[in-house]
mmCIF file of C-alpha atoms in Angstrom:
data_model
loop_
_atom_site.group_PDB
_atom_site.id
_atom_site.type_symbol
_atom_site.label_atom_id
_atom_site.label_comp_id
_atom_site.label_asym_id
_atom_site.label_seq_id
_atom_site.Cartn_x
_atom_site.Cartn_y
_atom_site.Cartn_z
ATOM 1 C CA MET A 1 93.172 126.707 113.389
ATOM 2 C CA SER A 2 92.178 123.162 112.605
ATOM 3 C CA LEU A 3 94.459 120.165 112.375
ATOM 4 C CA VAL A 4 95.699 118.959 109.009
ATOM 5 C CA LEU A 5 95.056 115.318 109.923
ATOM 6 C CA ASP A 6 91.479 114.422 108.982
ATOM 7 C CA ALA A 7 88.886 113.840 111.716
ATOM 8 C CA THR A 8 88.623 110.093 111.033
ATOM 9 C CA ALA A 9 92.345 109.639 111.621
ATOM 10 C CA GLN A 10 92.206 111.857 114.715
ATOM 11 C CA ASP A 11 89.428 109.641 116.103
ATOM 12 C CA LEU A 12 91.319 106.436 115.260
ATOM 13 C CA LEU A 13 94.522 107.572 116.939
ATOM 14 C CA PHE A 14 93.161 109.583 119.871
ATOM 15 C CA ARG A 15 89.507 110.497 120.432
ATOM 16 C CA GLU A 16 87.912 107.084 119.937
ATOM 17 C CA ALA A 17 90.931 104.973 120.905
ATOM 18 C CA ARG A 18 90.855 103.246 124.264
ATOM 19 C CA THR A 19 93.097 101.014 126.321
ATOM 20 C CA ALA A 20 91.777 97.498 125.723
ATOM 21 C CA ASN A 21 91.339 94.966 128.504
ATOM 22 C CA THR A 22 89.751 92.207 126.406
ATOM 23 C CA PHE A 23 90.441 91.079 122.863
ATOM 24 C CA THR A 24 88.940 88.908 120.165
ATOM 25 C CA ASP A 25 90.857 85.803 119.151
ATOM 26 C CA GLU A 26 91.864 87.338 115.801
ATOM 27 C CA GLN A 27 95.618 86.957 115.488
ATOM 28 C CA VAL A 28 98.099 89.806 115.085
ATOM 29 C CA THR A 29 100.491 88.936 112.273
ATOM 30 C CA ASP A 30 104.198 89.550 111.945
ATOM 31 C CA GLU A 31 103.377 91.669 108.897
ATOM 32 C CA GLN A 32 101.176 93.943 111.028
ATOM 33 C CA VAL A 33 103.917 94.353 113.625
ATOM 34 C CA GLN A 34 106.462 95.081 110.879
ATOM 35 C CA ALA A 35 104.149 97.744 109.418
ATOM 36 C CA ILE A 36 103.691 99.313 112.860
ATOM 37 C CA TYR A 37 107.439 99.453 113.421
ATOM 38 C CA ASP A 38 108.108 100.768 109.921
ATOM 39 C CA LEU A 39 105.819 103.704 110.697
ATOM 40 C CA VAL A 40 106.799 104.546 114.271
ATOM 41 C CA LYS A 41 110.559 104.218 113.794
ATOM 42 C CA TYR A 42 110.446 107.763 112.417
ATOM 43 C CA GLY A 43 109.304 109.275 115.723
ATOM 44 C CA PRO A 44 111.971 111.629 117.110
ATOM 45 C CA THR A 45 114.392 110.782 119.902
ATOM 46 C CA ALA A 46 117.399 112.720 121.195
ATOM 47 C CA PHE A 47 120.401 112.127 118.906
ATOM 48 C CA ASN A 48 118.173 109.621 117.068
ATOM 49 C CA GLN A 49 119.236 107.163 119.749
ATOM 50 C CA THR A 50 116.178 104.870 119.309
ATOM 51 C CA PRO A 51 116.731 102.790 122.460
ATOM 52 C CA LEU A 52 113.347 100.988 122.425
ATOM 53 C CA ARG A 53 113.528 97.224 122.057
ATOM 54 C CA ILE A 54 110.433 95.092 121.503
ATOM 55 C CA THR A 55 110.169 91.473 122.611
ATOM 56 C CA LEU A 56 107.132 89.737 121.104
ATOM 57 C CA VAL A 57 105.692 87.002 123.304
ATOM 58 C CA ARG A 58 104.007 84.498 120.979
ATOM 59 C CA SER A 59 104.604 80.959 122.218
ATOM 60 C CA ALA A 60 102.371 79.400 124.881
ATOM 61 C CA GLU A 61 105.440 78.574 126.969
ATOM 62 C CA ALA A 62 106.737 82.156 126.898
ATOM 63 C CA ARG A 63 103.259 83.507 127.621
ATOM 64 C CA GLU A 64 103.010 81.306 130.706
ATOM 65 C CA ARG A 65 106.392 82.544 131.907
ATOM 66 C CA LEU A 66 105.319 86.166 131.413
ATOM 67 C CA VAL A 67 101.905 85.842 133.066
ATOM 68 C CA GLN A 68 103.499 84.787 136.359
ATOM 69 C CA HIS A 69 105.240 88.193 136.504
ATOM 70 C CA MET A 70 102.084 90.227 135.883
ATOM 71 C CA ALA A 71 100.017 91.804 138.656
ATOM 72 C CA GLU A 72 97.010 89.668 139.503
ATOM 73 C CA GLY A 73 94.537 91.892 137.661
ATOM 74 C CA ASN A 74 96.695 91.873 134.524
ATOM 75 C CA GLN A 75 97.203 88.109 134.367
ATOM 76 C CA PRO A 76 93.955 87.044 132.611
ATOM 77 C CA LYS A 77 94.183 89.663 129.859
ATOM 78 C CA THR A 78 97.855 88.919 129.266
ATOM 79 C CA ALA A 79 97.095 85.204 129.091
ATOM 80 C CA THR A 80 94.410 85.694 126.431
ATOM 81 C CA ALA A 81 95.587 88.643 124.301
ATOM 82 C CA PRO A 82 96.437 87.666 120.715
ATOM 83 C CA LEU A 83 99.913 89.211 121.040
ATOM 84 C CA VAL A 84 101.931 90.585 123.922
ATOM 85 C CA ALA A 85 104.954 92.858 123.598
ATOM 86 C CA ILE A 86 107.530 93.603 126.271
ATOM 87 C CA LEU A 87 108.884 97.100 125.658
ATOM 88 C CA SER A 88 112.329 97.775 127.077
ATOM 89 C CA ALA A 89 115.106 100.353 126.956
ATOM 90 C CA ASP A 90 118.491 99.277 125.613
ATOM 91 C CA ASN A 91 121.057 100.866 127.922
ATOM 92 C CA GLU A 92 123.790 100.152 125.379
ATOM 93 C CA PHE A 93 122.025 102.119 122.634
ATOM 94 C CA HIS A 94 125.089 104.341 122.283
ATOM 95 C CA GLN A 95 126.924 101.619 120.352
ATOM 96 C CA GLU A 96 124.631 102.380 117.399
ATOM 97 C CA LEU A 97 125.001 106.170 117.546
ATOM 98 C CA PRO A 98 127.791 106.518 114.954
ATOM 99 C CA THR A 99 125.403 104.887 112.460
ATOM 100 C CA LEU A 100 122.145 106.414 113.708
ATOM 101 C CA PHE A 101 123.480 109.949 114.169
ATOM 102 C CA PRO A 102 126.219 110.372 111.550
ATOM 103 C CA ALA A 103 126.003 114.171 111.819
ATOM 104 C CA PHE A 104 127.725 113.919 115.212
ATOM 105 C CA PRO A 105 129.244 110.451 115.765
ATOM 106 C CA GLN A 106 131.292 111.766 118.708
ATOM 107 C CA ALA A 107 128.066 111.875 120.761
ATOM 108 C CA LYS A 108 128.598 108.207 121.592
ATOM 109 C CA ASP A 109 131.652 108.934 123.718
ATOM 110 C CA LEU A 110 131.109 112.584 124.552
ATOM 111 C CA PHE A 111 127.680 112.213 126.176
ATOM 112 C CA PHE A 112 127.073 108.508 126.761
ATOM 113 C CA SER A 113 130.329 106.928 127.920
ATOM 114 C CA GLU A 114 128.985 106.575 131.485
ATOM 115 C CA ARG A 115 126.254 104.037 132.258
ATOM 116 C CA PRO A 116 124.080 106.366 134.438
ATOM 117 C CA ALA A 117 123.860 108.910 131.602
ATOM 118 C CA ARG A 118 122.861 106.140 129.191
ATOM 119 C CA GLU A 119 120.230 104.733 131.541
ATOM 120 C CA GLY A 120 118.550 108.112 131.972
ATOM 121 C CA ALA A 121 118.590 108.864 128.255
ATOM 122 C CA ALA A 122 117.436 105.366 127.350
ATOM 123 C CA ALA A 123 114.509 105.470 129.793
ATOM 124 C CA LEU A 124 113.242 108.837 128.537
ATOM 125 C CA ASN A 125 113.669 108.164 124.838
ATOM 126 C CA ALA A 126 112.389 104.583 124.942
ATOM 127 C CA ALA A 127 109.296 105.885 126.776
ATOM 128 C CA LEU A 128 108.767 108.327 123.897
ATOM 129 C CA GLN A 129 109.088 105.454 121.466
ATOM 130 C CA ALA A 130 106.686 103.335 123.524
ATOM 131 C CA ALA A 131 104.079 106.073 123.089
ATOM 132 C CA TYR A 132 104.754 106.112 119.345
ATOM 133 C CA PHE A 133 104.367 102.323 119.328
ATOM 134 C CA ILE A 134 100.950 102.521 120.992
ATOM 135 C CA ILE A 135 99.816 105.121 118.436
ATOM 136 C CA GLY A 136 101.184 102.867 115.683
ATOM 137 C CA VAL A 137 99.153 99.933 117.016
ATOM 138 C CA ARG A 138 96.073 102.153 116.759
ATOM 139 C CA ALA A 139 97.056 103.223 113.231
ATOM 140 C CA ALA A 140 97.029 99.533 112.289
ATOM 141 C CA GLY A 141 93.385 99.309 113.390
ATOM 142 C CA LEU A 142 94.293 97.390 116.538
ATOM 143 C CA ALA A 143 93.974 98.204 120.211
ATOM 144 C CA ALA A 144 96.746 98.333 122.788
ATOM 145 C CA GLY A 145 96.565 97.528 126.465
ATOM 146 C CA PRO A 146 99.744 98.975 128.015
ATOM 147 C CA MET A 147 100.470 97.847 131.575
ATOM 148 C CA THR A 148 103.020 98.686 134.229
ATOM 149 C CA GLY A 149 101.530 96.356 136.833
ATOM 150 C CA VAL A 150 104.473 94.034 136.309
ATOM 151 C CA ASP A 151 107.304 92.527 138.321
ATOM 152 C CA PHE A 152 109.874 94.317 136.176
ATOM 153 C CA GLU A 153 112.878 92.620 137.718
ATOM 154 C CA GLY A 154 111.276 89.232 137.142
ATOM 155 C CA VAL A 155 110.537 90.119 133.517
ATOM 156 C CA ARG A 156 114.083 91.379 133.024
ATOM 157 C CA LYS A 157 115.567 88.141 134.382
ATOM 158 C CA GLU A 158 113.126 85.959 132.450
ATOM 159 C CA PHE A 159 113.246 87.650 129.036
ATOM 160 C CA LEU A 160 116.003 90.281 128.851
ATOM 161 C CA ASP A 161 119.524 90.887 130.158
ATOM 162 C CA ASP A 162 121.294 93.396 132.371
ATOM 163 C CA ASP A 163 121.617 95.852 129.481
ATOM 164 C CA HIS A 164 117.837 96.129 128.994
ATOM 165 C CA THR A 165 115.350 97.790 131.353
ATOM 166 C CA PRO A 166 111.709 96.745 130.911
ATOM 167 C CA LEU A 167 109.291 99.693 130.669
ATOM 168 C CA MET A 168 105.888 98.130 130.127
ATOM 169 C CA VAL A 169 104.001 95.171 128.763
ATOM 170 C CA VAL A 170 101.501 95.831 125.961
ATOM 171 C CA ASN A 171 98.661 93.512 124.996
ATOM 172 C CA ILE A 172 97.725 93.909 121.324
ATOM 173 C CA GLY A 173 94.725 92.837 119.249
ATOM 174 C CA LYS A 174 91.221 93.638 118.116
ATOM 175 C CA PRO A 175 89.151 94.833 121.092
ATOM 176 C CA GLY A 176 86.739 92.268 122.492
ATOM 177 C CA GLU A 177 83.435 92.488 124.335
ATOM 178 C CA GLY A 178 83.482 95.223 126.994
ATOM 179 C CA ALA A 179 87.120 95.926 126.174
ATOM 180 C CA SER A 180 87.336 99.410 127.643
ATOM 181 C CA TYR A 181 86.129 101.583 130.456
ATOM 182 C CA PRO A 182 84.119 104.692 129.564
ATOM 183 C CA ARG A 183 86.272 107.637 128.542
ATOM 184 C CA SER A 184 87.782 109.267 131.644
ATOM 185 C CA PRO A 185 87.893 113.072 131.958
ATOM 186 C CA ARG A 186 90.831 115.065 130.630
ATOM 187 C CA LEU A 187 92.293 118.331 131.866
ATOM 188 C CA ALA A 188 91.275 121.443 129.945
ATOM 189 C CA TYR A 189 93.742 123.339 127.787
ATOM 190 C CA ASP A 190 94.032 126.212 130.266
ATOM 191 C CA GLU A 191 94.780 123.773 133.090
ATOM 192 C CA VAL A 192 97.783 122.403 131.205
ATOM 193 C CA VAL A 193 99.176 125.173 129.025
ATOM 194 C CA THR A 194 100.847 128.254 130.487
ATOM 195 C CA THR A 195 102.209 131.080 128.405
ATOM 196 C CA VAL A 196 105.082 133.069 129.865
#
């Protein structure tokens, strides 16, 4: 059985897409970011909790503050990417559940009244949304450079608050010269999928 999505779109989103390490100087607009969000907000999360929060780092001053928290190898690309996004999990996402999941508004208190339960759910579901975000960046014809080589506690203190847990930093833009490594191998279907 073939996929319904046409081959060009499959290539754009997966087969030809790469993590970018260099970018052109072409800017990423607010309209592009809005379009990305307006697409990926429909990706599923448990109870529709949507805990991902996106902090766009645009100003030179904020960029300088962020770069100091990046691992050494990630500093130059973060300093020069057209746009950088800090993706974090909102550990107080449950406050929005009566609106976001009206089919079962009691979920807010029944499942998420305790902070540890919220933190676990927020981390998992915001990570799902981060993956959707990266695919959305690709759908916009841009490249993403997601990174976890970050002083997360430093980023949290510098840009977030105690209710938000940083997950990754993503550089965004049009890929530049030598932007990506050659495609790395992938596991075969029968190495991943087991039928029981």
